[in-house]
Amino acid sequence: MRYPAIAVVGGAACAVFAALTLHFSISSAFAAASGPAISATAPDDRYAERLAELVNRYREQQGKPPLVVDRKLAVLAREHSAAMAQAGRLTHDDFQSRFRRSGYAMCVENVGWNYPTPQAELVAWQRSPGHDRNLLDTRVQHMGIGAASGYVTFIGCR
């Protein structure tokens, strides 16, 4: 049996399956690197869209402003989810690259795997202090969510 799993990147340090955070700052412009073209499936797109809706509903219930969905962040999240699916494991590998390519000054990341519904994914993140902190971080103003073959990535930035 394959059990669902989650991992987080977001505050002062980074650890897989630990609720710690990693922030990077950039001070100059960058040239966005283009990754391989990844075609999304309709179910993956619906999963990601529904999860974004649920994240914003949750934030509003907690008195936080909703996040603006950013297409570029969604593409980065989708690419990472596809890479995790291809590797067959959860990882925050290359987070720094995704962060730089985002164009934002600060980003956080949650990843998950094998949750059958967006609601189940959200509940798992809510129950993990580090993931929940990333979802409710008031510094975060934009998000992108991407799903591929059961792997999900949330990138939140400001």
mmCIF file with all atom_site columns, C-alpha atoms in Angstrom:
data_model
loop_
_atom_site.group_PDB
_atom_site.id
_atom_site.type_symbol
_atom_site.label_atom_id
_atom_site.label_alt_id
_atom_site.label_comp_id
_atom_site.label_asym_id
_atom_site.label_entity_id
_atom_site.label_seq_id
_atom_site.pdbx_PDB_ins_code
_atom_site.Cartn_x
_atom_site.Cartn_y
_atom_site.Cartn_z
_atom_site.occupancy
_atom_site.B_iso_or_equiv
_atom_site.pdbx_formal_charge
_atom_site.auth_seq_id
_atom_site.auth_comp_id
_atom_site.auth_asym_id
_atom_site.auth_atom_id
_atom_site.pdbx_PDB_model_num
ATOM 1   C CA . MET A 1 1   ? 0.000   0.000  0.000   1.00 0.00 ? 1   MET A CA 1
ATOM 2   C CA . ARG A 1 2   ? 1.277   3.471  -0.845  1.00 0.00 ? 2   ARG A CA 1
ATOM 3   C CA . TYR A 1 3   ? 0.661   5.986  1.924   1.00 0.00 ? 3   TYR A CA 1
ATOM 4   C CA . PRO A 1 4   ? 0.338   9.718  1.308   1.00 0.00 ? 4   PRO A CA 1
ATOM 5   C CA . ALA A 1 5   ? 3.331   11.875 2.198   1.00 0.00 ? 5   ALA A CA 1
ATOM 6   C CA . ILE A 1 6   ? 4.190   15.563 2.503   1.00 0.00 ? 6   ILE A CA 1
ATOM 7   C CA . ALA A 1 7   ? 7.316   17.712 2.733   1.00 0.00 ? 7   ALA A CA 1
ATOM 8   C CA . VAL A 1 8   ? 7.838   21.438 3.292   1.00 0.00 ? 8   VAL A CA 1
ATOM 9   C CA . VAL A 1 9   ? 10.235  24.267 2.547   1.00 0.00 ? 9   VAL A CA 1
ATOM 10  C CA . GLY A 1 10  ? 9.647   27.632 4.183   1.00 0.00 ? 10  GLY A CA 1
ATOM 11  C CA . GLY A 1 11  ? 11.366  29.473 7.504   1.00 0.00 ? 11  GLY A CA 1
ATOM 12  C CA . ALA A 1 12  ? 14.952  29.525 8.805   1.00 0.00 ? 12  ALA A CA 1
ATOM 13  C CA . ALA A 1 13  ? 16.258  26.081 7.805   1.00 0.00 ? 13  ALA A CA 1
ATOM 14  C CA . CYS A 1 14  ? 15.401  23.207 5.471   1.00 0.00 ? 14  CYS A CA 1
ATOM 15  C CA . ALA A 1 15  ? 14.749  19.520 6.169   1.00 0.00 ? 15  ALA A CA 1
ATOM 16  C CA . VAL A 1 16  ? 12.769  16.923 4.240   1.00 0.00 ? 16  VAL A CA 1
ATOM 17  C CA . PHE A 1 17  ? 9.687   15.846 6.206   1.00 0.00 ? 17  PHE A CA 1
ATOM 18  C CA . ALA A 1 18  ? 10.535  18.430 8.868   1.00 0.00 ? 18  ALA A CA 1
ATOM 19  C CA . ALA A 1 19  ? 8.520   21.552 9.386   1.00 0.00 ? 19  ALA A CA 1
ATOM 20  C CA . LEU A 1 20  ? 11.304  24.018 8.705   1.00 0.00 ? 20  LEU A CA 1
ATOM 21  C CA . THR A 1 21  ? 11.578  26.813 6.199   1.00 0.00 ? 21  THR A CA 1
ATOM 22  C CA . LEU A 1 22  ? 14.061  28.109 3.699   1.00 0.00 ? 22  LEU A CA 1
ATOM 23  C CA . HIS A 1 23  ? 13.935  31.680 2.452   1.00 0.00 ? 23  HIS A CA 1
ATOM 24  C CA . PHE A 1 24  ? 16.140  33.162 -0.202  1.00 0.00 ? 24  PHE A CA 1
ATOM 25  C CA . SER A 1 25  ? 16.439  36.788 -1.184  1.00 0.00 ? 25  SER A CA 1
ATOM 26  C CA . ILE A 1 26  ? 17.481  38.103 -4.530  1.00 0.00 ? 26  ILE A CA 1
ATOM 27  C CA . SER A 1 27  ? 18.659  41.610 -5.174  1.00 0.00 ? 27  SER A CA 1
ATOM 28  C CA . SER A 1 28  ? 19.034  41.770 -8.903  1.00 0.00 ? 28  SER A CA 1
ATOM 29  C CA . ALA A 1 29  ? 17.077  40.975 -12.001 1.00 0.00 ? 29  ALA A CA 1
ATOM 30  C CA . PHE A 1 30  ? 17.370  37.541 -13.475 1.00 0.00 ? 30  PHE A CA 1
ATOM 31  C CA . ALA A 1 31  ? 16.817  35.828 -16.766 1.00 0.00 ? 31  ALA A CA 1
ATOM 32  C CA . ALA A 1 32  ? 14.165  33.159 -16.382 1.00 0.00 ? 32  ALA A CA 1
ATOM 33  C CA . ALA A 1 33  ? 15.451  29.783 -17.413 1.00 0.00 ? 33  ALA A CA 1
ATOM 34  C CA . SER A 1 34  ? 13.054  27.823 -19.521 1.00 0.00 ? 34  SER A CA 1
ATOM 35  C CA . GLY A 1 35  ? 12.488  24.251 -18.469 1.00 0.00 ? 35  GLY A CA 1
ATOM 36  C CA . PRO A 1 36  ? 11.267  21.336 -20.511 1.00 0.00 ? 36  PRO A CA 1
ATOM 37  C CA . ALA A 1 37  ? 7.728   21.554 -21.819 1.00 0.00 ? 37  ALA A CA 1
ATOM 38  C CA . ILE A 1 38  ? 5.413   19.576 -19.597 1.00 0.00 ? 38  ILE A CA 1
ATOM 39  C CA . SER A 1 39  ? 1.883   18.903 -20.701 1.00 0.00 ? 39  SER A CA 1
ATOM 40  C CA . ALA A 1 40  ? -0.671  18.871 -17.920 1.00 0.00 ? 40  ALA A CA 1
ATOM 41  C CA . THR A 1 41  ? -3.581  16.497 -17.855 1.00 0.00 ? 41  THR A CA 1
ATOM 42  C CA . ALA A 1 42  ? -7.096  17.764 -17.257 1.00 0.00 ? 42  ALA A CA 1
ATOM 43  C CA . PRO A 1 43  ? -7.458  15.847 -13.936 1.00 0.00 ? 43  PRO A CA 1
ATOM 44  C CA . ASP A 1 44  ? -4.132  17.256 -12.683 1.00 0.00 ? 44  ASP A CA 1
ATOM 45  C CA . ASP A 1 45  ? -5.198  20.774 -13.661 1.00 0.00 ? 45  ASP A CA 1
ATOM 46  C CA . ARG A 1 46  ? -8.565  20.382 -11.916 1.00 0.00 ? 46  ARG A CA 1
ATOM 47  C CA . TYR A 1 47  ? -6.840  19.034 -8.791  1.00 0.00 ? 47  TYR A CA 1
ATOM 48  C CA . ALA A 1 48  ? -4.477  22.028 -8.695  1.00 0.00 ? 48  ALA A CA 1
ATOM 49  C CA . GLU A 1 49  ? -7.248  24.560 -9.354  1.00 0.00 ? 49  GLU A CA 1
ATOM 50  C CA . ARG A 1 50  ? -9.464  23.071 -6.647  1.00 0.00 ? 50  ARG A CA 1
ATOM 51  C CA . LEU A 1 51  ? -6.575  22.995 -4.161  1.00 0.00 ? 51  LEU A CA 1
ATOM 52  C CA . ALA A 1 52  ? -5.889  26.691 -4.861  1.00 0.00 ? 52  ALA A CA 1
ATOM 53  C CA . GLU A 1 53  ? -9.551  27.466 -4.153  1.00 0.00 ? 53  GLU A CA 1
ATOM 54  C CA . LEU A 1 54  ? -9.373  25.515 -0.891  1.00 0.00 ? 54  LEU A CA 1
ATOM 55  C CA . VAL A 1 55  ? -6.137  27.233 0.167   1.00 0.00 ? 55  VAL A CA 1
ATOM 56  C CA . ASN A 1 56  ? -7.774  30.638 -0.314  1.00 0.00 ? 56  ASN A CA 1
ATOM 57  C CA . ARG A 1 57  ? -10.936 29.582 1.498   1.00 0.00 ? 57  ARG A CA 1
ATOM 58  C CA . TYR A 1 58  ? -8.785  28.338 4.395   1.00 0.00 ? 58  TYR A CA 1
ATOM 59  C CA . ARG A 1 59  ? -6.787  31.580 4.500   1.00 0.00 ? 59  ARG A CA 1
ATOM 60  C CA . GLU A 1 60  ? -9.988  33.640 4.536   1.00 0.00 ? 60  GLU A CA 1
ATOM 61  C CA . GLN A 1 61  ? -11.410 31.484 7.364   1.00 0.00 ? 61  GLN A CA 1
ATOM 62  C CA . GLN A 1 62  ? -8.242  32.258 9.319   1.00 0.00 ? 62  GLN A CA 1
ATOM 63  C CA . GLY A 1 63  ? -8.562  36.016 8.681   1.00 0.00 ? 63  GLY A CA 1
ATOM 64  C CA . LYS A 1 64  ? -5.756  36.104 6.083   1.00 0.00 ? 64  LYS A CA 1
ATOM 65  C CA . PRO A 1 65  ? -6.043  37.699 2.645   1.00 0.00 ? 65  PRO A CA 1
ATOM 66  C CA . PRO A 1 66  ? -6.481  35.356 -0.329  1.00 0.00 ? 66  PRO A CA 1
ATOM 67  C CA . LEU A 1 67  ? -3.520  34.646 -2.584  1.00 0.00 ? 67  LEU A CA 1
ATOM 68  C CA . VAL A 1 68  ? -3.408  35.680 -6.216  1.00 0.00 ? 68  VAL A CA 1
ATOM 69  C CA . VAL A 1 69  ? -2.824  32.723 -8.522  1.00 0.00 ? 69  VAL A CA 1
ATOM 70  C CA . ASP A 1 70  ? 0.291   33.390 -10.586 1.00 0.00 ? 70  ASP A CA 1
ATOM 71  C CA . ARG A 1 71  ? 0.556   31.421 -13.840 1.00 0.00 ? 71  ARG A CA 1
ATOM 72  C CA . LYS A 1 72  ? 4.362   31.464 -13.774 1.00 0.00 ? 72  LYS A CA 1
ATOM 73  C CA . LEU A 1 73  ? 4.401   29.977 -10.264 1.00 0.00 ? 73  LEU A CA 1
ATOM 74  C CA . ALA A 1 74  ? 1.870   27.363 -11.353 1.00 0.00 ? 74  ALA A CA 1
ATOM 75  C CA . VAL A 1 75  ? 4.138   26.350 -14.247 1.00 0.00 ? 75  VAL A CA 1
ATOM 76  C CA . LEU A 1 76  ? 7.135   26.086 -11.893 1.00 0.00 ? 76  LEU A CA 1
ATOM 77  C CA . ALA A 1 77  ? 5.038   24.025 -9.463  1.00 0.00 ? 77  ALA A CA 1
ATOM 78  C CA . ARG A 1 78  ? 3.801   21.768 -12.273 1.00 0.00 ? 78  ARG A CA 1
ATOM 79  C CA . GLU A 1 79  ? 7.324   21.219 -13.569 1.00 0.00 ? 79  GLU A CA 1
ATOM 80  C CA . HIS A 1 80  ? 8.498   20.252 -10.086 1.00 0.00 ? 80  HIS A CA 1
ATOM 81  C CA . SER A 1 81  ? 5.566   17.883 -9.540  1.00 0.00 ? 81  SER A CA 1
ATOM 82  C CA . ALA A 1 82  ? 6.335   16.212 -12.880 1.00 0.00 ? 82  ALA A CA 1
ATOM 83  C CA . ALA A 1 83  ? 10.022  15.893 -11.914 1.00 0.00 ? 83  ALA A CA 1
ATOM 84  C CA . MET A 1 84  ? 9.056   14.292 -8.598  1.00 0.00 ? 84  MET A CA 1
ATOM 85  C CA . ALA A 1 85  ? 6.700   11.907 -10.412 1.00 0.00 ? 85  ALA A CA 1
ATOM 86  C CA . GLN A 1 86  ? 9.466   10.944 -12.830 1.00 0.00 ? 86  GLN A CA 1
ATOM 87  C CA . ALA A 1 87  ? 11.912  10.381 -9.937  1.00 0.00 ? 87  ALA A CA 1
ATOM 88  C CA . GLY A 1 88  ? 9.259   8.592  -7.880  1.00 0.00 ? 88  GLY A CA 1
ATOM 89  C CA . ARG A 1 89  ? 9.961   10.568 -4.697  1.00 0.00 ? 89  ARG A CA 1
ATOM 90  C CA . LEU A 1 90  ? 9.097   13.733 -2.794  1.00 0.00 ? 90  LEU A CA 1
ATOM 91  C CA . THR A 1 91  ? 11.849  16.310 -2.859  1.00 0.00 ? 91  THR A CA 1
ATOM 92  C CA . HIS A 1 92  ? 12.636  19.986 -2.624  1.00 0.00 ? 92  HIS A CA 1
ATOM 93  C CA . ASP A 1 93  ? 15.610  19.533 -4.951  1.00 0.00 ? 93  ASP A CA 1
ATOM 94  C CA . ASP A 1 94  ? 16.269  22.647 -7.022  1.00 0.00 ? 94  ASP A CA 1
ATOM 95  C CA . PHE A 1 95  ? 13.997  24.824 -4.847  1.00 0.00 ? 95  PHE A CA 1
ATOM 96  C CA . GLN A 1 96  ? 16.566  27.608 -5.116  1.00 0.00 ? 96  GLN A CA 1
ATOM 97  C CA . SER A 1 97  ? 16.308  27.451 -8.905  1.00 0.00 ? 97  SER A CA 1
ATOM 98  C CA . ARG A 1 98  ? 12.488  27.614 -8.807  1.00 0.00 ? 98  ARG A CA 1
ATOM 99  C CA . PHE A 1 99  ? 12.738  30.509 -6.379  1.00 0.00 ? 99  PHE A CA 1
ATOM 100 C CA . ARG A 1 100 ? 15.116  32.448 -8.640  1.00 0.00 ? 100 ARG A CA 1
ATOM 101 C CA . ARG A 1 101 ? 13.004  31.721 -11.712 1.00 0.00 ? 101 ARG A CA 1
ATOM 102 C CA . SER A 1 102 ? 9.883   32.973 -9.906  1.00 0.00 ? 102 SER A CA 1
ATOM 103 C CA . GLY A 1 103 ? 11.134  36.569 -9.899  1.00 0.00 ? 103 GLY A CA 1
ATOM 104 C CA . TYR A 1 104 ? 9.928   37.109 -6.322  1.00 0.00 ? 104 TYR A CA 1
ATOM 105 C CA . ALA A 1 105 ? 11.940  38.222 -3.279  1.00 0.00 ? 105 ALA A CA 1
ATOM 106 C CA . MET A 1 106 ? 10.726  35.383 -1.016  1.00 0.00 ? 106 MET A CA 1
ATOM 107 C CA . CYS A 1 107 ? 9.085   32.013 -1.602  1.00 0.00 ? 107 CYS A CA 1
ATOM 108 C CA . VAL A 1 108 ? 7.920   29.007 0.388   1.00 0.00 ? 108 VAL A CA 1
ATOM 109 C CA . GLU A 1 109 ? 7.108   25.547 -0.899  1.00 0.00 ? 109 GLU A CA 1
ATOM 110 C CA . ASN A 1 110 ? 4.963   22.601 0.186   1.00 0.00 ? 110 ASN A CA 1
ATOM 111 C CA . VAL A 1 111 ? 4.962   19.275 -1.599  1.00 0.00 ? 111 VAL A CA 1
ATOM 112 C CA . GLY A 1 112 ? 2.768   16.220 -1.192  1.00 0.00 ? 112 GLY A CA 1
ATOM 113 C CA . TRP A 1 113 ? 2.090   12.862 -2.738  1.00 0.00 ? 113 TRP A CA 1
ATOM 114 C CA . ASN A 1 114 ? -0.702  10.344 -3.045  1.00 0.00 ? 114 ASN A CA 1
ATOM 115 C CA . TYR A 1 115 ? -3.626  12.276 -1.594  1.00 0.00 ? 115 TYR A CA 1
ATOM 116 C CA . PRO A 1 116 ? -6.776  11.266 -3.477  1.00 0.00 ? 116 PRO A CA 1
ATOM 117 C CA . THR A 1 117 ? -8.461  14.682 -3.241  1.00 0.00 ? 117 THR A CA 1
ATOM 118 C CA . PRO A 1 118 ? -7.398  18.312 -2.935  1.00 0.00 ? 118 PRO A CA 1
ATOM 119 C CA . GLN A 1 119 ? -9.281  18.421 0.396   1.00 0.00 ? 119 GLN A CA 1
ATOM 120 C CA . ALA A 1 120 ? -7.208  15.513 1.754   1.00 0.00 ? 120 ALA A CA 1
ATOM 121 C CA . GLU A 1 121 ? -4.004  17.261 0.654   1.00 0.00 ? 121 GLU A CA 1
ATOM 122 C CA . LEU A 1 122 ? -5.051  20.481 2.378   1.00 0.00 ? 122 LEU A CA 1
ATOM 123 C CA . VAL A 1 123 ? -5.987  18.692 5.602   1.00 0.00 ? 123 VAL A CA 1
ATOM 124 C CA . ALA A 1 124 ? -2.564  16.998 5.684   1.00 0.00 ? 124 ALA A CA 1
ATOM 125 C CA . TRP A 1 125 ? -0.827  20.356 5.221   1.00 0.00 ? 125 TRP A CA 1
ATOM 126 C CA . GLN A 1 126 ? -3.026  21.944 7.902   1.00 0.00 ? 126 GLN A CA 1
ATOM 127 C CA . ARG A 1 127 ? -2.023  19.226 10.376  1.00 0.00 ? 127 ARG A CA 1
ATOM 128 C CA . SER A 1 128 ? 1.689   19.817 9.794   1.00 0.00 ? 128 SER A CA 1
ATOM 129 C CA . PRO A 1 129 ? 2.945   22.973 11.572  1.00 0.00 ? 129 PRO A CA 1
ATOM 130 C CA . GLY A 1 130 ? 5.482   23.892 8.865   1.00 0.00 ? 130 GLY A CA 1
ATOM 131 C CA . HIS A 1 131 ? 3.083   23.339 5.993   1.00 0.00 ? 131 HIS A CA 1
ATOM 132 C CA . ASP A 1 132 ? 0.324   25.208 7.788   1.00 0.00 ? 132 ASP A CA 1
ATOM 133 C CA . ARG A 1 133 ? 2.694   28.096 8.522   1.00 0.00 ? 133 ARG A CA 1
ATOM 134 C CA . ASN A 1 134 ? 3.480   28.329 4.798   1.00 0.00 ? 134 ASN A CA 1
ATOM 135 C CA . LEU A 1 135 ? -0.225  28.306 3.865   1.00 0.00 ? 135 LEU A CA 1
ATOM 136 C CA . LEU A 1 136 ? -1.051  31.099 6.323   1.00 0.00 ? 136 LEU A CA 1
ATOM 137 C CA . ASP A 1 137 ? 2.119   33.202 5.971   1.00 0.00 ? 137 ASP A CA 1
ATOM 138 C CA . THR A 1 138 ? 0.887   36.796 5.658   1.00 0.00 ? 138 THR A CA 1
ATOM 139 C CA . ARG A 1 139 ? 4.033   37.760 3.742   1.00 0.00 ? 139 ARG A CA 1
ATOM 140 C CA . VAL A 1 140 ? 2.981   35.447 0.911   1.00 0.00 ? 140 VAL A CA 1
ATOM 141 C CA . GLN A 1 141 ? 0.742   37.169 -1.639  1.00 0.00 ? 141 GLN A CA 1
ATOM 142 C CA . HIS A 1 142 ? 0.909   34.940 -4.738  1.00 0.00 ? 142 HIS A CA 1
ATOM 143 C CA . MET A 1 143 ? 0.702   31.204 -5.307  1.00 0.00 ? 143 MET A CA 1
ATOM 144 C CA . GLY A 1 144 ? 1.031   28.557 -7.928  1.00 0.00 ? 144 GLY A CA 1
ATOM 145 C CA . ILE A 1 145 ? -0.002  24.934 -7.553  1.00 0.00 ? 145 ILE A CA 1
ATOM 146 C CA . GLY A 1 146 ? 0.915   22.149 -9.922  1.00 0.00 ? 146 GLY A CA 1
ATOM 147 C CA . ALA A 1 147 ? 0.022   18.462 -9.878  1.00 0.00 ? 147 ALA A CA 1
ATOM 148 C CA . ALA A 1 148 ? 1.375   15.503 -11.826 1.00 0.00 ? 148 ALA A CA 1
ATOM 149 C CA . SER A 1 149 ? 0.659   11.808 -11.319 1.00 0.00 ? 149 SER A CA 1
ATOM 150 C CA . GLY A 1 150 ? -0.264  12.190 -7.645  1.00 0.00 ? 150 GLY A CA 1
ATOM 151 C CA . TYR A 1 151 ? 2.574   14.603 -6.795  1.00 0.00 ? 151 TYR A CA 1
ATOM 152 C CA . VAL A 1 152 ? 1.629   18.165 -5.821  1.00 0.00 ? 152 VAL A CA 1
ATOM 153 C CA . THR A 1 153 ? 3.664   21.347 -5.345  1.00 0.00 ? 153 THR A CA 1
ATOM 154 C CA . PHE A 1 154 ? 2.487   24.600 -3.757  1.00 0.00 ? 154 PHE A CA 1
ATOM 155 C CA . ILE A 1 155 ? 4.751   27.621 -4.250  1.00 0.00 ? 155 ILE A CA 1
ATOM 156 C CA . GLY A 1 156 ? 3.811   30.799 -2.380  1.00 0.00 ? 156 GLY A CA 1
ATOM 157 C CA . CYS A 1 157 ? 5.751   34.022 -2.906  1.00 0.00 ? 157 CYS A CA 1
ATOM 158 C CA . ARG A 1 158 ? 5.860   37.758 -2.276  1.00 0.00 ? 158 ARG A CA 1
#
